PDB file of C-alpha atoms in Angstrom:
ATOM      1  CA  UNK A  12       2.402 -78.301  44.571  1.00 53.00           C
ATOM      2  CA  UNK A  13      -0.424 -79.785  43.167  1.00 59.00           C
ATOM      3  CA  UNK A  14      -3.739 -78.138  43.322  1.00 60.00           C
ATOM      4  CA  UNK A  15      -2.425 -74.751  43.759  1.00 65.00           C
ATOM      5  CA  UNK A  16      -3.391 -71.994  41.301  1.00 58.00           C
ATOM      6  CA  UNK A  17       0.013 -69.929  41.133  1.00 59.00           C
ATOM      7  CA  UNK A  18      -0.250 -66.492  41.880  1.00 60.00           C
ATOM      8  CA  UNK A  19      -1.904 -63.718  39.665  1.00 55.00           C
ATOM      9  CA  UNK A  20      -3.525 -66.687  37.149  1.00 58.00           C
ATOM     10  CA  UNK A  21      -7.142 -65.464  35.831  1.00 57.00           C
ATOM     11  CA  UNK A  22      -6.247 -61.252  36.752  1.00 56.00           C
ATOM     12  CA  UNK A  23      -4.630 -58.765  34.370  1.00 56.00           C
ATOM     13  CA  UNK A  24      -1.304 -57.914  35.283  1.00 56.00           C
ATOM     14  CA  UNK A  25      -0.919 -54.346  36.587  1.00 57.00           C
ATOM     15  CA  UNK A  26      -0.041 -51.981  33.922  1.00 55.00           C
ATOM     16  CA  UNK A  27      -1.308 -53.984  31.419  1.00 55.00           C
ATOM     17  CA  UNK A  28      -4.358 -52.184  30.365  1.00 56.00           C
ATOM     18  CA  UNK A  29      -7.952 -53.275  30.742  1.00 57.00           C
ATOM     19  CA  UNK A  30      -8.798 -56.904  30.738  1.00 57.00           C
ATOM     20  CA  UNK A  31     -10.904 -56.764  27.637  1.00 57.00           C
ATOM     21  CA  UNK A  32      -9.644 -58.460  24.875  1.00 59.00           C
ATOM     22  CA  UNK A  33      -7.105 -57.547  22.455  1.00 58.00           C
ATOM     23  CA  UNK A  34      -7.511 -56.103  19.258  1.00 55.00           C
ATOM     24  CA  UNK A  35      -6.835 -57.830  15.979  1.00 56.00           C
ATOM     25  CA  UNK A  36      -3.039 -57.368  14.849  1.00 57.00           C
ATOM     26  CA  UNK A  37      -2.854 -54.084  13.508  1.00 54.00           C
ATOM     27  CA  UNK A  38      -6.582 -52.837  14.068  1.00 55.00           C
ATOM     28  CA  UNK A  39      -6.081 -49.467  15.422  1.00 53.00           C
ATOM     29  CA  UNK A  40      -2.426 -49.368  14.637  1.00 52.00           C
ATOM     30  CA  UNK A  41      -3.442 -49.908  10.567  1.00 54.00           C
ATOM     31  CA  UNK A  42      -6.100 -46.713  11.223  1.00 57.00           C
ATOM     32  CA  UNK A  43      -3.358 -44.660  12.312  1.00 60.00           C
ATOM     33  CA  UNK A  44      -0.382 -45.678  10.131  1.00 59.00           C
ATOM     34  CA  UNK A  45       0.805 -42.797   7.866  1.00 59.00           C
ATOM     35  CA  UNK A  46       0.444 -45.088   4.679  1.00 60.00           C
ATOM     36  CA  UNK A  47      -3.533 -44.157   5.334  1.00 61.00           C
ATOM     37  CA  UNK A  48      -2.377 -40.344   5.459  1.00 60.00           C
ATOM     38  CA  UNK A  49      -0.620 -40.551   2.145  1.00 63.00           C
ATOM     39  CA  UNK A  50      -1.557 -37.253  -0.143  1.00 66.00           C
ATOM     40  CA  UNK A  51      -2.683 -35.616   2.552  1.00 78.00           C
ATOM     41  CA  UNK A  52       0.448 -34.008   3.384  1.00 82.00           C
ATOM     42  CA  UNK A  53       0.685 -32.829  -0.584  1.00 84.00           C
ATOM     43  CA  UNK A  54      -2.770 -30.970  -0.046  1.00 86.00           C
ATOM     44  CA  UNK A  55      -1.561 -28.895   2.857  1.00 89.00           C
ATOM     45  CA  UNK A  56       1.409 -27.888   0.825  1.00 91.00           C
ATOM     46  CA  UNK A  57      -0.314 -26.769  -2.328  1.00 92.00           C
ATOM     47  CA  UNK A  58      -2.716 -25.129   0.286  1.00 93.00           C
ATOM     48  CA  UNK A  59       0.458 -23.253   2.489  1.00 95.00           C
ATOM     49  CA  UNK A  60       2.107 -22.490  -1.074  1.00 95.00           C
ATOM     50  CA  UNK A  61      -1.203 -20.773  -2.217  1.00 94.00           C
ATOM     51  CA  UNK A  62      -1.556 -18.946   0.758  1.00 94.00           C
ATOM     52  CA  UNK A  63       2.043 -17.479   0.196  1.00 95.00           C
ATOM     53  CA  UNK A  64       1.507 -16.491  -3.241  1.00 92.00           C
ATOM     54  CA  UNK A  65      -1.360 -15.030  -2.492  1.00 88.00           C
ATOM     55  CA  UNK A  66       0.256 -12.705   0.142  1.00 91.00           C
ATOM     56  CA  UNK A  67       3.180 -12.218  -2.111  1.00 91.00           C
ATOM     57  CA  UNK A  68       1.123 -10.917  -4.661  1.00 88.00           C
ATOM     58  CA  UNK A  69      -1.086  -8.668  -2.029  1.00 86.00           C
ATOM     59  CA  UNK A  70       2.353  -7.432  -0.882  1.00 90.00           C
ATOM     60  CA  UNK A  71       3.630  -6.882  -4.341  1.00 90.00           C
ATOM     61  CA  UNK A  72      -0.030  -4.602  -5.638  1.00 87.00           C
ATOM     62  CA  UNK A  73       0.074  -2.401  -1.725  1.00 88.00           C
ATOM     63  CA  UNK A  74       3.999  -1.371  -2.908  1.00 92.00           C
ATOM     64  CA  UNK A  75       2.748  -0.620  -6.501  1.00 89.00           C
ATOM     65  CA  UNK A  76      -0.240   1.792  -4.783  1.00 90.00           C
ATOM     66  CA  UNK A  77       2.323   3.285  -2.736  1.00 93.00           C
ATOM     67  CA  UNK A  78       4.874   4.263  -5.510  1.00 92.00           C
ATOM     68  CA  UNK A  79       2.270   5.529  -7.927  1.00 92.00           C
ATOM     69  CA  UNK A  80       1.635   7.772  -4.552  1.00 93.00           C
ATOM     70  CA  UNK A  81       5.194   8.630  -4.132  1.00 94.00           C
ATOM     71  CA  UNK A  82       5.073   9.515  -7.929  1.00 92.00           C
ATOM     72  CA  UNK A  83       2.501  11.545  -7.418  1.00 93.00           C
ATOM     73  CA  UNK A  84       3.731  13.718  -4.807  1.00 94.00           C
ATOM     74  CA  UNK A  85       6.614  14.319  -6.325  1.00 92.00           C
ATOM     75  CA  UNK A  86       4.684  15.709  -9.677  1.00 93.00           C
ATOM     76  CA  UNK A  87       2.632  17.529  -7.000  1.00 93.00           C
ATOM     77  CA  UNK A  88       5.997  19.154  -5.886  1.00 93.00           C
ATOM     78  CA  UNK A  89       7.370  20.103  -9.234  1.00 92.00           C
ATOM     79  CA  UNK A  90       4.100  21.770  -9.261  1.00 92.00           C
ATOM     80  CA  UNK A  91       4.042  23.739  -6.435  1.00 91.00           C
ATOM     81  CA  UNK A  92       7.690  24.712  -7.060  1.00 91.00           C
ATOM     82  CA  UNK A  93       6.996  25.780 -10.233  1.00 89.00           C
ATOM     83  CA  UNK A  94       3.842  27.953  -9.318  1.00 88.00           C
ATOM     84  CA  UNK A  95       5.965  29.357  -6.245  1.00 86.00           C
ATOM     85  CA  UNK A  96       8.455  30.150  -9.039  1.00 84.00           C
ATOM     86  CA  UNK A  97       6.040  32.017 -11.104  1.00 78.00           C
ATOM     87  CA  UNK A  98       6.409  35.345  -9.542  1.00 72.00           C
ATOM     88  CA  UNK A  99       8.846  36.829 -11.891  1.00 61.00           C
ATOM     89  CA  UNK A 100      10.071  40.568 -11.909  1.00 60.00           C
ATOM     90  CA  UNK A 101       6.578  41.972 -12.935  1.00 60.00           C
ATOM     91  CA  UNK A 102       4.864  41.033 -10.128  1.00 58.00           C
ATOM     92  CA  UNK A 103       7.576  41.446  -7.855  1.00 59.00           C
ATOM     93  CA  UNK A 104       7.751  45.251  -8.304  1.00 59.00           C
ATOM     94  CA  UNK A 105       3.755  45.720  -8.865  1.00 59.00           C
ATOM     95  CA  UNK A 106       2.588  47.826  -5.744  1.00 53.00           C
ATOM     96  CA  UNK A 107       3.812  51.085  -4.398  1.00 48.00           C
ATOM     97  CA  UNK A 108       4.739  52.391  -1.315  1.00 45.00           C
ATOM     98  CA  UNK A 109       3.071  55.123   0.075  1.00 41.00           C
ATOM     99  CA  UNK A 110       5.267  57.974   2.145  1.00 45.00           C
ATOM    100  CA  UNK A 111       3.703  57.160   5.494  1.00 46.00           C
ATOM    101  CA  UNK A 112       5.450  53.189   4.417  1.00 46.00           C
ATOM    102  CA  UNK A 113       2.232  51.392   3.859  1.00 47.00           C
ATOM    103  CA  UNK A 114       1.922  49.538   0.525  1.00 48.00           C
ATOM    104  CA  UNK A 115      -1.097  50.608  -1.453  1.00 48.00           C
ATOM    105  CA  UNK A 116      -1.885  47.949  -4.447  1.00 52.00           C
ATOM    106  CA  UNK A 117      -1.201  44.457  -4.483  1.00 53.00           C
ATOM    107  CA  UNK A 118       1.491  43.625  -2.278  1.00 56.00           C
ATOM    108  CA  UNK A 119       4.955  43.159  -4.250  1.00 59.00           C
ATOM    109  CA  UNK A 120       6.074  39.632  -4.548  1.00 66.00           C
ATOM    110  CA  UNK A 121       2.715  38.088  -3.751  1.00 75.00           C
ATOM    111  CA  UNK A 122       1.282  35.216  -5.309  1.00 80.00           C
ATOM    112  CA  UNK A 123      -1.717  35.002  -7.037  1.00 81.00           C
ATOM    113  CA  UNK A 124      -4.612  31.883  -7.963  1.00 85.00           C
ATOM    114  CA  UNK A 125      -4.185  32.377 -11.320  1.00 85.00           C
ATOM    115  CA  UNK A 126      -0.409  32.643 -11.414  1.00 85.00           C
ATOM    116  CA  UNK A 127      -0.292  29.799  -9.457  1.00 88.00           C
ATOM    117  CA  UNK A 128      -2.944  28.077 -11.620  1.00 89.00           C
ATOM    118  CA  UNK A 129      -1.211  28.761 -15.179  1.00 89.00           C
ATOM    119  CA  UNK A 130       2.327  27.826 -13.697  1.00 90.00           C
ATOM    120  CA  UNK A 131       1.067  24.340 -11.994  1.00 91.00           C
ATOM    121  CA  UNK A 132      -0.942  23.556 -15.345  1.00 92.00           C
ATOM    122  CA  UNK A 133       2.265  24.445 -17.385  1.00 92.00           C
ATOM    123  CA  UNK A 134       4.370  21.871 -15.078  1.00 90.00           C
ATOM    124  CA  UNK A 135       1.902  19.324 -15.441  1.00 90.00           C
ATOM    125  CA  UNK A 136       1.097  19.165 -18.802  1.00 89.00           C
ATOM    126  CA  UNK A 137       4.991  18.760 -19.200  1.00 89.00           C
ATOM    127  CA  UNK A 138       5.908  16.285 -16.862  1.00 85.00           C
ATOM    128  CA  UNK A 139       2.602  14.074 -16.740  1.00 73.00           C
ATOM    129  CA  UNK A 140       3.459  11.979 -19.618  1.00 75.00           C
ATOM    130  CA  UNK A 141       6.679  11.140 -17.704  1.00 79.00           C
ATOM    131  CA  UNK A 142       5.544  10.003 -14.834  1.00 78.00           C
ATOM    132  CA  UNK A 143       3.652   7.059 -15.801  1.00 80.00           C
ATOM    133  CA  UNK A 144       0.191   7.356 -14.485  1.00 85.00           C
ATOM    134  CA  UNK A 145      -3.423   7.431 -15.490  1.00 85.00           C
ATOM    135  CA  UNK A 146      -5.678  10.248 -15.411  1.00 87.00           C
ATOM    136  CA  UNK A 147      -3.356  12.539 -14.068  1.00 90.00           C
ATOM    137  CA  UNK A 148      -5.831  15.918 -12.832  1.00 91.00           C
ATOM    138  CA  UNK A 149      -4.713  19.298 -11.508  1.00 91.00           C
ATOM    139  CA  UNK A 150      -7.389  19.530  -8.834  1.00 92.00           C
ATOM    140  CA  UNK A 151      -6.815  22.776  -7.039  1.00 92.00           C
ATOM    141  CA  UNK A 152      -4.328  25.167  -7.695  1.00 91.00           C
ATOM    142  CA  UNK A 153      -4.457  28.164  -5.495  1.00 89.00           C
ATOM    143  CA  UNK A 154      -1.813  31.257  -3.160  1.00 87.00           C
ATOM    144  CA  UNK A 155      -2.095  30.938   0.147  1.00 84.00           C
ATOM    145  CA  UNK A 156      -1.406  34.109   1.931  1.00 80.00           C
ATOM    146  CA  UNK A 157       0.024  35.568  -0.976  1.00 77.00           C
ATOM    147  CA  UNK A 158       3.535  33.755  -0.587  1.00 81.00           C
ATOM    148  CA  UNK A 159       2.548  29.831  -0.413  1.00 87.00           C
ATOM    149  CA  UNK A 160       1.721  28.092  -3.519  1.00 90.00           C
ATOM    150  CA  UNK A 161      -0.740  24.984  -2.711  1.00 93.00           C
ATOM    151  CA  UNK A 162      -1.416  22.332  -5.446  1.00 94.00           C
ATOM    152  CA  UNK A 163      -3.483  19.470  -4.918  1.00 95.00           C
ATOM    153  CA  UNK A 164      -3.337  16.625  -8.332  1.00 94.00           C
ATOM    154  CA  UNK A 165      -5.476  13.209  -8.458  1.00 94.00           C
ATOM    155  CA  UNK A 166      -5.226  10.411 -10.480  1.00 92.00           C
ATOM    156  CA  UNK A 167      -5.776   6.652 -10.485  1.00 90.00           C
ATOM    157  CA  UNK A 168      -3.317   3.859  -9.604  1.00 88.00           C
ATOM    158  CA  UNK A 169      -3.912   0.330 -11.088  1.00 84.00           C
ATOM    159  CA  UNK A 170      -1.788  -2.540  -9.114  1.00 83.00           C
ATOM    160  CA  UNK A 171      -0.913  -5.024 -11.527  1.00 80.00           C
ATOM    161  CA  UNK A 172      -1.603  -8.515  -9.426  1.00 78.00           C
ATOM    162  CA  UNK A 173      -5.492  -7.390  -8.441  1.00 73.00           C
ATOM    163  CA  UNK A 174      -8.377  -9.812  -9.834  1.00 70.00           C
ATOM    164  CA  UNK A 175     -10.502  -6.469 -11.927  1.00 63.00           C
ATOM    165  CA  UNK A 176     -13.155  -8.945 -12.476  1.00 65.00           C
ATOM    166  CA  UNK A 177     -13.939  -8.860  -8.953  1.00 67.00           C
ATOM    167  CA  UNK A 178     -12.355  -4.979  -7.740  1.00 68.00           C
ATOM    168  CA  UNK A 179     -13.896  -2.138  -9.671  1.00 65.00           C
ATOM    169  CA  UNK A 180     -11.826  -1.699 -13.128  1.00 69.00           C
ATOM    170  CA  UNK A 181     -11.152   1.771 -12.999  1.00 75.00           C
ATOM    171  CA  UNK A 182      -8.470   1.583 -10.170  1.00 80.00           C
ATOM    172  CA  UNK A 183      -8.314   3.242  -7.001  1.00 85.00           C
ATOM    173  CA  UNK A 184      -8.072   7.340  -6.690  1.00 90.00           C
ATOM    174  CA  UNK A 185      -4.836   8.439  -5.356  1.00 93.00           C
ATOM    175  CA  UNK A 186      -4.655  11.921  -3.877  1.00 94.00           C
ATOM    176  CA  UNK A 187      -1.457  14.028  -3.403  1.00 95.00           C
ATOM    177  CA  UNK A 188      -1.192  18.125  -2.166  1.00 94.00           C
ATOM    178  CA  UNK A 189       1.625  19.690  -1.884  1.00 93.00           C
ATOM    179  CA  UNK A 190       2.859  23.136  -0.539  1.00 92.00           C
ATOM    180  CA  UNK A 191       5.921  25.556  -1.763  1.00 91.00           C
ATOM    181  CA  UNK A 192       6.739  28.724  -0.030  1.00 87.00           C
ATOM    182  CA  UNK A 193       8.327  32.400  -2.151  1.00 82.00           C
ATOM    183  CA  UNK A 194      11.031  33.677   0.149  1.00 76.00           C
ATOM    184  CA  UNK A 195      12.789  36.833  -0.511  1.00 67.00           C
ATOM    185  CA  UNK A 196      16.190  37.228   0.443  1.00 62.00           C
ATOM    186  CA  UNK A 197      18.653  40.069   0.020  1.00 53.00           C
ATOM    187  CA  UNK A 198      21.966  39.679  -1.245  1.00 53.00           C
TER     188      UNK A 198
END
């Protein structure tokens, strides 16, 4: 048994890795360890909370837009009710009817712009205060086929959580028409 080299002496066993030589204790293993990670993982979670906020507070100022909308519509509504409202018993009975039927005149019952105009300007100027918003405007008030009341208001809506420093100051210009119909019915 002397003078024999035993078997595998001098080659790398297989599975080993590469023949090269090792690393120092803890070389690569020291790079990787998470002590050399340590505040990194506090970064990404001020980052991830700022991200949140930050659509939190988008979220919050696109509901705010929407209800000053919703508020709007509905002051648009009172409107329009109101102006549809407006014909009263003068204007209901203005006209006459000729023998042959046809209706010579303005036609009883209808609507008129500056009814409608007067009665959606009354409304307004008595609810707007209530509502809550800025620059409330009676844009168009006008009858529609002489039984439709249309009234179209503006004003501006402000979202609270928006930088104004870097988004125009005056707000954003909210829009709202709305639409009430006179029916007649016999009782």
């Amino acid at each position: 048994m002397t003078g024999r080299v035993p078997a595998g002496a001098g080659r790398p066993r297989a599975g080993s890795g590469s023949p090269g030589p090792r690393p120092a204790r803890g070389g690569w293993l020291r790079r990787c360890s998470p002590a050399s990670e340590e505040g990194q993982t506090l970064l990404l979670g001020i980052g991830l909370m700022a991200v949140v906020a930050a659509l939190l507070l988008t979220v919050a100022s696109v509901t705010a837009v929407y209800l000053d909308v919703k508020r709007l519509t509905s002051l648009a509504d009172s409107a329009a009710a109101a102006a549809a409202r407006s014909v009263g018993p003068d204007t209901y009975y203005q006209g006459a009817v000729s023998a042959a039927g046809s209706v010579t005149g303005a036609v009883p019952g209808a609507l008129t712009d500056a009814a409608v105009s007067d009665a959606a300007a009354q409304d307004l100027a008595s609810q707007s205060a209530l509502v809550g918003l800025e620059g409330v405007e009676l844009v168009q008030a006008h009858a529609s086929g002489g039984d439709t009341a249309v009234v179209t208001l503006t004003a501006r809506s402000r979202p609270p959580f928006l930088p104004w420093g870097v988004i125009p100051s005056e707000g954003f210009e909210i829009t709202a028409t709305s639409t009430a119909r006179v029916t007649v019915g016999q009782e």
